[in-house]
Amino acid sequence: GHPLPGLGKKEFSLLRRKQAKLVSTQAATLASSPAGPHNRNALEATFIFANYEAGTAVCVHADGWILTCAHCIGESDEDWLENPRTWLLSYTGIAIQTECLVWDPTLDLALLKVVSVEAPGVGKALKMFPHIKFASNLPNQDGPVICIGQPGKDDLESTTKRKTTYNLIEISEGRFRGMIPGLDPCDNSEIGSLKHDAWTYWCHSGAPLIKADDASWIGLHSSWDERTLMRHGVSLHAVRRFLSETLNSVDTIDADTKKSLALLCVPKDPNPHRRSTRQTARKTTTLTRNTQIIIL
């Protein structure tokens, strides 16, 4: 047996290999991030999936509320409800187990809650989780952005079967390329409505996109257009709609946390020309469970 619940022997072995790699490269990972405390905080708030398929997520609240792309959790209700718990890793190698409580395929967003933490030597000293700072608005057109994410290990550009040499966490720079014209900015069912050109690879979904000047969060990378090679993502507009609509649907969110999450939903500097009055009919699925954090 092993000390981490919900993992088979192979999954546990892979987590330990990823964990060891993260620990051995954490100084290099930090050095690759642009200087400044805001950028370090964004890196600390980023978590990568411990499973083989990669994927990334970002903590948005000190109590361990995490957002990622819905398709990183599953492709259908049956898919994610069968396995709602997922192990994630910080850039320093700390392992956390999360449970998906809300899943929305149209917004392409999933809300996770930390339920257990493997923190030897830390124990009850772990009182709050590093969390990302929300941007008040999207960047100006062509404004510089940074992407922090986990690329996949399979080289899908090779004609022979081989692995990539990318790091578990890659930090890339690019520019915000606007929103898809005429598309509801909250509709990410086919492709992310936000456009950017920071480098990403297959399985990079869920990676936080931040402004380069202050490391404030503008969305998640989610997809790319194979015709234009443009990268796409889920924007703040969808995140705010998602959080505001989940507040009353999950019984395990306490009143204080609801207030904190509600504040994240209020745009401080709205951009009306990027908004749409069209409401997209969609299905949102929730799971209610006691989520008291366990220290392993």
PDB file of N, CA, C and O in Angstrom, residues 60-124:
ATOM      1  N   VAL A  60      -7.559  29.996  -6.429  1.00  0.00           N
ATOM      2  CA  VAL A  60      -8.145  31.339  -6.455  1.00  0.00           C
ATOM      3  C   VAL A  60      -8.560  31.839  -5.075  1.00  0.00           C
ATOM      4  O   VAL A  60      -9.006  32.971  -4.928  1.00  0.00           O
ATOM      5  N   HIS A  61      -8.419  30.986  -4.064  1.00  0.00           N
ATOM      6  CA  HIS A  61      -8.868  31.371  -2.716  1.00  0.00           C
ATOM      7  C   HIS A  61      -7.970  30.695  -1.680  1.00  0.00           C
ATOM      8  O   HIS A  61      -7.558  29.542  -1.852  1.00  0.00           O
ATOM      9  N   ALA A  62      -7.692  31.401  -0.593  1.00  0.00           N
ATOM     10  CA  ALA A  62      -6.764  30.924   0.432  1.00  0.00           C
ATOM     11  C   ALA A  62      -7.213  29.626   1.098  1.00  0.00           C
ATOM     12  O   ALA A  62      -6.386  28.881   1.645  1.00  0.00           O
ATOM     13  N   ASP A  63      -8.509  29.326   1.065  1.00  0.00           N
ATOM     14  CA  ASP A  63      -9.016  28.100   1.684  1.00  0.00           C
ATOM     15  C   ASP A  63      -8.884  26.877   0.783  1.00  0.00           C
ATOM     16  O   ASP A  63      -9.367  25.796   1.138  1.00  0.00           O
ATOM     17  N   GLY A  64      -8.264  27.039  -0.375  1.00  0.00           N
ATOM     18  CA  GLY A  64      -8.040  25.896  -1.246  1.00  0.00           C
ATOM     19  C   GLY A  64      -9.091  25.673  -2.302  1.00  0.00           C
ATOM     20  O   GLY A  64      -9.373  24.534  -2.688  1.00  0.00           O
ATOM     21  N   TRP A  65      -9.672  26.754  -2.817  1.00  0.00           N
ATOM     22  CA  TRP A  65     -10.587  26.653  -3.964  1.00  0.00           C
ATOM     23  C   TRP A  65      -9.780  26.851  -5.236  1.00  0.00           C
ATOM     24  O   TRP A  65      -9.024  27.812  -5.363  1.00  0.00           O
ATOM     25  N   ILE A  66      -9.948  25.914  -6.164  1.00  0.00           N
ATOM     26  CA  ILE A  66      -9.095  25.845  -7.349  1.00  0.00           C
ATOM     27  C   ILE A  66      -9.954  25.774  -8.606  1.00  0.00           C
ATOM     28  O   ILE A  66     -11.003  25.121  -8.626  1.00  0.00           O
ATOM     29  N   LEU A  67      -9.498  26.442  -9.665  1.00  0.00           N
ATOM     30  CA  LEU A  67     -10.179  26.399 -10.958  1.00  0.00           C
ATOM     31  C   LEU A  67      -9.281  25.767 -12.014  1.00  0.00           C
ATOM     32  O   LEU A  67      -8.067  25.969 -12.020  1.00  0.00           O
ATOM     33  N   THR A  68      -9.913  25.013 -12.896  1.00  0.00           N
ATOM     34  CA  THR A  68      -9.232  24.470 -14.065  1.00  0.00           C
ATOM     35  C   THR A  68     -10.260  24.359 -15.183  1.00  0.00           C
ATOM     36  O   THR A  68     -11.426  24.715 -15.023  1.00  0.00           O
ATOM     37  N   CYS A  69      -9.834  23.880 -16.332  1.00  0.00           N
ATOM     38  CA  CYS A  69     -10.769  23.669 -17.445  1.00  0.00           C
ATOM     39  C   CYS A  69     -11.603  22.415 -17.179  1.00  0.00           C
ATOM     40  O   CYS A  69     -11.089  21.418 -16.663  1.00  0.00           O
ATOM     41  N   ALA A  70     -12.865  22.471 -17.551  1.00  0.00           N
ATOM     42  CA  ALA A  70     -13.754  21.322 -17.341  1.00  0.00           C
ATOM     43  C   ALA A  70     -13.217  20.077 -18.035  1.00  0.00           C
ATOM     44  O   ALA A  70     -13.279  18.974 -17.481  1.00  0.00           O
ATOM     45  N   HIS A  71     -12.658  20.243 -19.243  1.00  0.00           N
ATOM     46  CA  HIS A  71     -12.214  19.056 -19.979  1.00  0.00           C
ATOM     47  C   HIS A  71     -10.968  18.418 -19.381  1.00  0.00           C
ATOM     48  O   HIS A  71     -10.600  17.301 -19.754  1.00  0.00           O
ATOM     49  N   CYS A  72     -10.299  19.111 -18.438  1.00  0.00           N
ATOM     50  CA  CYS A  72      -9.184  18.490 -17.718  1.00  0.00           C
ATOM     51  C   CYS A  72      -9.692  17.477 -16.694  1.00  0.00           C
ATOM     52  O   CYS A  72      -8.957  16.566 -16.295  1.00  0.00           O
ATOM     53  N   ILE A  73     -10.949  17.637 -16.272  1.00  0.00           N
ATOM     54  CA  ILE A  73     -11.540  16.756 -15.274  1.00  0.00           C
ATOM     55  C   ILE A  73     -12.302  15.609 -15.920  1.00  0.00           C
ATOM     56  O   ILE A  73     -12.316  14.485 -15.424  1.00  0.00           O
ATOM     57  N   GLY A  74     -12.930  15.868 -17.047  1.00  0.00           N
ATOM     58  CA  GLY A  74     -13.674  14.827 -17.745  1.00  0.00           C
ATOM     59  C   GLY A  74     -14.388  15.389 -18.956  1.00  0.00           C
ATOM     60  O   GLY A  74     -14.552  16.600 -19.086  1.00  0.00           O
ATOM     61  N   GLU A  75     -14.791  14.510 -19.837  1.00  0.00           N
ATOM     62  CA  GLU A  75     -15.469  14.918 -21.066  1.00  0.00           C
ATOM     63  C   GLU A  75     -16.991  14.827 -20.957  1.00  0.00           C
ATOM     64  O   GLU A  75     -17.701  15.259 -21.842  1.00  0.00           O
ATOM     65  N   SER A  76     -17.486  14.258 -19.848  1.00  0.00           N
ATOM     66  CA  SER A  76     -18.927  14.110 -19.665  1.00  0.00           C
ATOM     67  C   SER A  76     -19.245  14.069 -18.178  1.00  0.00           C
ATOM     68  O   SER A  76     -18.346  13.911 -17.339  1.00  0.00           O
ATOM     69  N   ASP A  77     -20.547  14.201 -17.847  1.00  0.00           N
ATOM     70  CA  ASP A  77     -20.975  14.080 -16.453  1.00  0.00           C
ATOM     71  C   ASP A  77     -20.528  12.750 -15.859  1.00  0.00           C
ATOM     72  O   ASP A  77     -19.998  12.697 -14.749  1.00  0.00           O
ATOM     73  N   GLU A  78     -20.775  11.687 -16.602  1.00  0.00           N
ATOM     74  CA  GLU A  78     -20.439  10.359 -16.102  1.00  0.00           C
ATOM     75  C   GLU A  78     -18.942  10.240 -15.851  1.00  0.00           C
ATOM     76  O   GLU A  78     -18.496   9.628 -14.870  1.00  0.00           O
ATOM     77  N   ASP A  79     -18.169  10.861 -16.714  1.00  0.00           N
ATOM     78  CA  ASP A  79     -16.718  10.784 -16.638  1.00  0.00           C
ATOM     79  C   ASP A  79     -16.196  11.376 -15.337  1.00  0.00           C
ATOM     80  O   ASP A  79     -15.461  10.738 -14.590  1.00  0.00           O
ATOM     81  N   TRP A  80     -16.580  12.628 -15.028  1.00  0.00           N
ATOM     82  CA  TRP A  80     -16.016  13.263 -13.844  1.00  0.00           C
ATOM     83  C   TRP A  80     -16.691  12.835 -12.551  1.00  0.00           C
ATOM     84  O   TRP A  80     -16.061  12.778 -11.494  1.00  0.00           O
ATOM     85  N   LEU A  81     -18.004  12.512 -12.608  1.00  0.00           N
ATOM     86  CA  LEU A  81     -18.686  12.078 -11.397  1.00  0.00           C
ATOM     87  C   LEU A  81     -18.180  10.716 -10.923  1.00  0.00           C
ATOM     88  O   LEU A  81     -18.199  10.412  -9.729  1.00  0.00           O
ATOM     89  N   GLU A  82     -17.687   9.905 -11.856  1.00  0.00           N
ATOM     90  CA  GLU A  82     -17.136   8.608 -11.490  1.00  0.00           C
ATOM     91  C   GLU A  82     -15.810   8.764 -10.747  1.00  0.00           C
ATOM     92  O   GLU A  82     -15.485   7.976  -9.855  1.00  0.00           O
ATOM     93  N   ASN A  83     -15.042   9.803 -11.131  1.00  0.00           N
ATOM     94  CA  ASN A  83     -13.749  10.034 -10.489  1.00  0.00           C
ATOM     95  C   ASN A  83     -13.573  11.527 -10.184  1.00  0.00           C
ATOM     96  O   ASN A  83     -12.789  12.219 -10.840  1.00  0.00           O
ATOM     97  N   PRO A  84     -14.300  12.044  -9.188  1.00  0.00           N
ATOM     98  CA  PRO A  84     -14.245  13.484  -8.916  1.00  0.00           C
ATOM     99  C   PRO A  84     -12.961  13.941  -8.232  1.00  0.00           C
ATOM    100  O   PRO A  84     -12.677  15.139  -8.205  1.00  0.00           O
ATOM    101  N   ARG A  85     -12.190  13.018  -7.670  1.00  0.00           N
ATOM    102  CA  ARG A  85     -10.990  13.408  -6.930  1.00  0.00           C
ATOM    103  C   ARG A  85      -9.727  13.275  -7.783  1.00  0.00           C
ATOM    104  O   ARG A  85      -9.560  12.296  -8.511  1.00  0.00           O
ATOM    105  N   THR A  86      -8.873  14.275  -7.661  1.00  0.00           N
ATOM    106  CA  THR A  86      -7.669  14.355  -8.482  1.00  0.00           C
ATOM    107  C   THR A  86      -6.503  14.842  -7.629  1.00  0.00           C
ATOM    108  O   THR A  86      -6.666  15.746  -6.810  1.00  0.00           O
ATOM    109  N   TRP A  87      -5.326  14.259  -7.850  1.00  0.00           N
ATOM    110  CA  TRP A  87      -4.121  14.718  -7.164  1.00  0.00           C
ATOM    111  C   TRP A  87      -3.397  15.745  -8.023  1.00  0.00           C
ATOM    112  O   TRP A  87      -3.215  15.561  -9.227  1.00  0.00           O
ATOM    113  N   LEU A  88      -2.976  16.839  -7.387  1.00  0.00           N
ATOM    114  CA  LEU A  88      -2.227  17.906  -8.033  1.00  0.00           C
ATOM    115  C   LEU A  88      -0.915  18.115  -7.303  1.00  0.00           C
ATOM    116  O   LEU A  88      -0.758  17.720  -6.136  1.00  0.00           O
ATOM    117  N   LEU A  89       0.031  18.771  -7.965  1.00  0.00           N
ATOM    118  CA  LEU A  89       1.348  19.038  -7.391  1.00  0.00           C
ATOM    119  C   LEU A  89       1.718  20.500  -7.566  1.00  0.00           C
ATOM    120  O   LEU A  89       1.497  21.084  -8.631  1.00  0.00           O
ATOM    121  N   SER A  90       2.316  21.087  -6.526  1.00  0.00           N
ATOM    122  CA  SER A  90       2.840  22.448  -6.633  1.00  0.00           C
ATOM    123  C   SER A  90       4.211  22.413  -7.286  1.00  0.00           C
ATOM    124  O   SER A  90       4.816  21.341  -7.436  1.00  0.00           O
ATOM    125  N   TYR A  91       4.740  23.583  -7.638  1.00  0.00           N
ATOM    126  CA  TYR A  91       6.055  23.597  -8.292  1.00  0.00           C
ATOM    127  C   TYR A  91       7.162  23.149  -7.344  1.00  0.00           C
ATOM    128  O   TYR A  91       8.250  22.760  -7.777  1.00  0.00           O
ATOM    129  N   THR A  92       6.878  23.156  -6.030  1.00  0.00           N
ATOM    130  CA  THR A  92       7.853  22.674  -5.049  1.00  0.00           C
ATOM    131  C   THR A  92       7.646  21.204  -4.698  1.00  0.00           C
ATOM    132  O   THR A  92       8.380  20.645  -3.881  1.00  0.00           O
ATOM    133  N   GLY A  93       6.624  20.572  -5.275  1.00  0.00           N
ATOM    134  CA  GLY A  93       6.398  19.148  -5.064  1.00  0.00           C
ATOM    135  C   GLY A  93       5.365  18.788  -4.020  1.00  0.00           C
ATOM    136  O   GLY A  93       5.147  17.603  -3.755  1.00  0.00           O
ATOM    137  N   ILE A  94       4.706  19.769  -3.401  1.00  0.00           N
ATOM    138  CA  ILE A  94       3.659  19.452  -2.422  1.00  0.00           C
ATOM    139  C   ILE A  94       2.463  18.834  -3.145  1.00  0.00           C
ATOM    140  O   ILE A  94       1.995  19.364  -4.157  1.00  0.00           O
ATOM    141  N   ALA A  95       1.992  17.703  -2.635  1.00  0.00           N
ATOM    142  CA  ALA A  95       0.861  16.994  -3.247  1.00  0.00           C
ATOM    143  C   ALA A  95      -0.433  17.349  -2.527  1.00  0.00           C
ATOM    144  O   ALA A  95      -0.505  17.321  -1.296  1.00  0.00           O
ATOM    145  N   ILE A  96      -1.455  17.709  -3.294  1.00  0.00           N
ATOM    146  CA  ILE A  96      -2.776  17.983  -2.742  1.00  0.00           C
ATOM    147  C   ILE A  96      -3.809  17.149  -3.484  1.00  0.00           C
ATOM    148  O   ILE A  96      -3.702  16.929  -4.689  1.00  0.00           O
ATOM    149  N   GLN A  97      -4.788  16.664  -2.760  1.00  0.00           N
ATOM    150  CA  GLN A  97      -5.904  15.956  -3.380  1.00  0.00           C
ATOM    151  C   GLN A  97      -7.095  16.898  -3.429  1.00  0.00           C
ATOM    152  O   GLN A  97      -7.437  17.540  -2.436  1.00  0.00           O
ATOM    153  N   THR A  98      -7.712  17.002  -4.590  1.00  0.00           N
ATOM    154  CA  THR A  98      -8.857  17.893  -4.756  1.00  0.00           C
ATOM    155  C   THR A  98     -10.091  17.100  -5.156  1.00  0.00           C
ATOM    156  O   THR A  98      -9.993  15.989  -5.682  1.00  0.00           O
ATOM    157  N   GLU A  99     -11.240  17.694  -4.887  1.00  0.00           N
ATOM    158  CA  GLU A  99     -12.502  17.109  -5.330  1.00  0.00           C
ATOM    159  C   GLU A  99     -13.240  18.125  -6.180  1.00  0.00           C
ATOM    160  O   GLU A  99     -13.395  19.284  -5.781  1.00  0.00           O
ATOM    161  N   CYS A 100     -13.677  17.698  -7.350  1.00  0.00           N
ATOM    162  CA  CYS A 100     -14.438  18.572  -8.231  1.00  0.00           C
ATOM    163  C   CYS A 100     -15.872  18.660  -7.720  1.00  0.00           C
ATOM    164  O   CYS A 100     -16.542  17.651  -7.546  1.00  0.00           O
ATOM    165  N   LEU A 101     -16.319  19.891  -7.475  1.00  0.00           N
ATOM    166  CA  LEU A 101     -17.676  20.105  -6.963  1.00  0.00           C
ATOM    167  C   LEU A 101     -18.626  20.655  -8.011  1.00  0.00           C
ATOM    168  O   LEU A 101     -19.835  20.460  -7.919  1.00  0.00           O
ATOM    169  N   VAL A 102     -18.098  21.386  -8.985  1.00  0.00           N
ATOM    170  CA  VAL A 102     -18.946  21.963 -10.031  1.00  0.00           C
ATOM    171  C   VAL A 102     -18.223  21.830 -11.365  1.00  0.00           C
ATOM    172  O   VAL A 102     -17.027  22.122 -11.465  1.00  0.00           O
ATOM    173  N   TRP A 103     -18.963  21.414 -12.396  1.00  0.00           N
ATOM    174  CA  TRP A 103     -18.374  21.146 -13.720  1.00  0.00           C
ATOM    175  C   TRP A 103     -19.284  21.717 -14.791  1.00  0.00           C
ATOM    176  O   TRP A 103     -20.468  21.409 -14.831  1.00  0.00           O
ATOM    177  N   ASP A 104     -18.763  22.603 -15.626  1.00  0.00           N
ATOM    178  CA  ASP A 104     -19.572  23.276 -16.652  1.00  0.00           C
ATOM    179  C   ASP A 104     -18.862  23.192 -18.002  1.00  0.00           C
ATOM    180  O   ASP A 104     -17.885  23.894 -18.244  1.00  0.00           O
ATOM    181  N   PRO A 105     -19.325  22.328 -18.913  1.00  0.00           N
ATOM    182  CA  PRO A 105     -18.644  22.137 -20.193  1.00  0.00           C
ATOM    183  C   PRO A 105     -18.777  23.303 -21.164  1.00  0.00           C
ATOM    184  O   PRO A 105     -17.951  23.442 -22.066  1.00  0.00           O
ATOM    185  N   THR A 106     -19.807  24.140 -21.006  1.00  0.00           N
ATOM    186  CA  THR A 106     -19.972  25.278 -21.910  1.00  0.00           C
ATOM    187  C   THR A 106     -18.985  26.392 -21.556  1.00  0.00           C
ATOM    188  O   THR A 106     -18.311  26.944 -22.428  1.00  0.00           O
ATOM    189  N   LEU A 107     -18.906  26.704 -20.283  1.00  0.00           N
ATOM    190  CA  LEU A 107     -17.903  27.672 -19.856  1.00  0.00           C
ATOM    191  C   LEU A 107     -16.508  27.050 -19.869  1.00  0.00           C
ATOM    192  O   LEU A 107     -15.513  27.761 -19.845  1.00  0.00           O
ATOM    193  N   ASP A 108     -16.443  25.728 -19.921  1.00  0.00           N
ATOM    194  CA  ASP A 108     -15.198  24.950 -19.843  1.00  0.00           C
ATOM    195  C   ASP A 108     -14.447  25.278 -18.550  1.00  0.00           C
ATOM    196  O   ASP A 108     -13.255  25.581 -18.557  1.00  0.00           O
ATOM    197  N   LEU A 109     -15.166  25.193 -17.443  1.00  0.00           N
ATOM    198  CA  LEU A 109     -14.590  25.469 -16.137  1.00  0.00           C
ATOM    199  C   LEU A 109     -15.034  24.423 -15.125  1.00  0.00           C
ATOM    200  O   LEU A 109     -16.155  23.913 -15.193  1.00  0.00           O
ATOM    201  N   ALA A 110     -14.141  24.121 -14.205  1.00  0.00           N
ATOM    202  CA  ALA A 110     -14.455  23.210 -13.108  1.00  0.00           C
ATOM    203  C   ALA A 110     -13.927  23.814 -11.816  1.00  0.00           C
ATOM    204  O   ALA A 110     -12.829  24.371 -11.776  1.00  0.00           O
ATOM    205  N   LEU A 111     -14.740  23.715 -10.755  1.00  0.00           N
ATOM    206  CA  LEU A 111     -14.363  24.220  -9.440  1.00  0.00           C
ATOM    207  C   LEU A 111     -13.959  23.044  -8.559  1.00  0.00           C
ATOM    208  O   LEU A 111     -14.737  22.116  -8.348  1.00  0.00           O
ATOM    209  N   LEU A 112     -12.738  23.095  -8.036  1.00  0.00           N
ATOM    210  CA  LEU A 112     -12.204  22.041  -7.193  1.00  0.00           C
ATOM    211  C   LEU A 112     -11.983  22.572  -5.784  1.00  0.00           C
ATOM    212  O   LEU A 112     -11.749  23.762  -5.590  1.00  0.00           O
ATOM    213  N   LYS A 113     -12.032  21.666  -4.805  1.00  0.00           N
ATOM    214  CA  LYS A 113     -11.731  22.021  -3.419  1.00  0.00           C
ATOM    215  C   LYS A 113     -10.668  21.070  -2.889  1.00  0.00           C
ATOM    216  O   LYS A 113     -10.775  19.854  -3.072  1.00  0.00           O
ATOM    217  N   VAL A 114      -9.642  21.615  -2.258  1.00  0.00           N
ATOM    218  CA  VAL A 114      -8.619  20.776  -1.642  1.00  0.00           C
ATOM    219  C   VAL A 114      -9.250  19.994  -0.491  1.00  0.00           C
ATOM    220  O   VAL A 114      -9.909  20.574   0.375  1.00  0.00           O
ATOM    221  N   VAL A 115      -9.056  18.669  -0.492  1.00  0.00           N
ATOM    222  CA  VAL A 115      -9.607  17.837   0.574  1.00  0.00           C
ATOM    223  C   VAL A 115      -8.523  17.202   1.426  1.00  0.00           C
ATOM    224  O   VAL A 115      -8.772  16.810   2.566  1.00  0.00           O
ATOM    225  N   SER A 116      -7.319  17.064   0.882  1.00  0.00           N
ATOM    226  CA  SER A 116      -6.217  16.542   1.682  1.00  0.00           C
ATOM    227  C   SER A 116      -4.892  17.047   1.128  1.00  0.00           C
ATOM    228  O   SER A 116      -4.781  17.368  -0.056  1.00  0.00           O
ATOM    229  N   VAL A 117      -3.914  17.129   2.006  1.00  0.00           N
ATOM    230  CA  VAL A 117      -2.591  17.635   1.649  1.00  0.00           C
ATOM    231  C   VAL A 117      -1.542  16.707   2.223  1.00  0.00           C
ATOM    232  O   VAL A 117      -1.599  16.358   3.414  1.00  0.00           O
ATOM    233  N   GLU A 118      -0.606  16.288   1.387  1.00  0.00           N
ATOM    234  CA  GLU A 118       0.546  15.540   1.896  1.00  0.00           C
ATOM    235  C   GLU A 118       1.618  16.563   2.228  1.00  0.00           C
ATOM    236  O   GLU A 118       2.240  17.142   1.335  1.00  0.00           O
ATOM    237  N   ALA A 119       1.801  16.807   3.505  1.00  0.00           N
ATOM    238  CA  ALA A 119       2.709  17.872   3.918  1.00  0.00           C
ATOM    239  C   ALA A 119       3.578  17.426   5.087  1.00  0.00           C
ATOM    240  O   ALA A 119       3.437  17.921   6.201  1.00  0.00           O
ATOM    241  N   PRO A 120       4.472  16.475   4.885  1.00  0.00           N
ATOM    242  CA  PRO A 120       5.351  16.035   5.971  1.00  0.00           C
ATOM    243  C   PRO A 120       6.167  17.206   6.515  1.00  0.00           C
ATOM    244  O   PRO A 120       6.747  17.984   5.758  1.00  0.00           O
ATOM    245  N   GLY A 121       6.196  17.339   7.829  1.00  0.00           N
ATOM    246  CA  GLY A 121       6.972  18.421   8.425  1.00  0.00           C
ATOM    247  C   GLY A 121       6.251  19.756   8.415  1.00  0.00           C
ATOM    248  O   GLY A 121       6.746  20.738   8.942  1.00  0.00           O
ATOM    249  N   VAL A 122       5.078  19.801   7.787  1.00  0.00           N
ATOM    250  CA  VAL A 122       4.318  21.047   7.719  1.00  0.00           C
ATOM    251  C   VAL A 122       3.120  20.979   8.647  1.00  0.00           C
ATOM    252  O   VAL A 122       2.896  21.829   9.492  1.00  0.00           O
ATOM    253  N   GLY A 123       2.346  19.885   8.503  1.00  0.00           N
ATOM    254  CA  GLY A 123       1.202  19.652   9.373  1.00  0.00           C
ATOM    255  C   GLY A 123       0.247  20.821   9.423  1.00  0.00           C
ATOM    256  O   GLY A 123      -0.109  21.400   8.405  1.00  0.00           O
ATOM    257  N   LYS A 124      -0.133  21.197  10.637  1.00  0.00           N
ATOM    258  CA  LYS A 124      -1.133  22.247  10.805  1.00  0.00           C
ATOM    259  C   LYS A 124      -0.586  23.638  10.513  1.00  0.00           C
ATOM    260  O   LYS A 124      -1.327  24.616  10.559  1.00  0.00           O
TER     261      LYS A 124
END
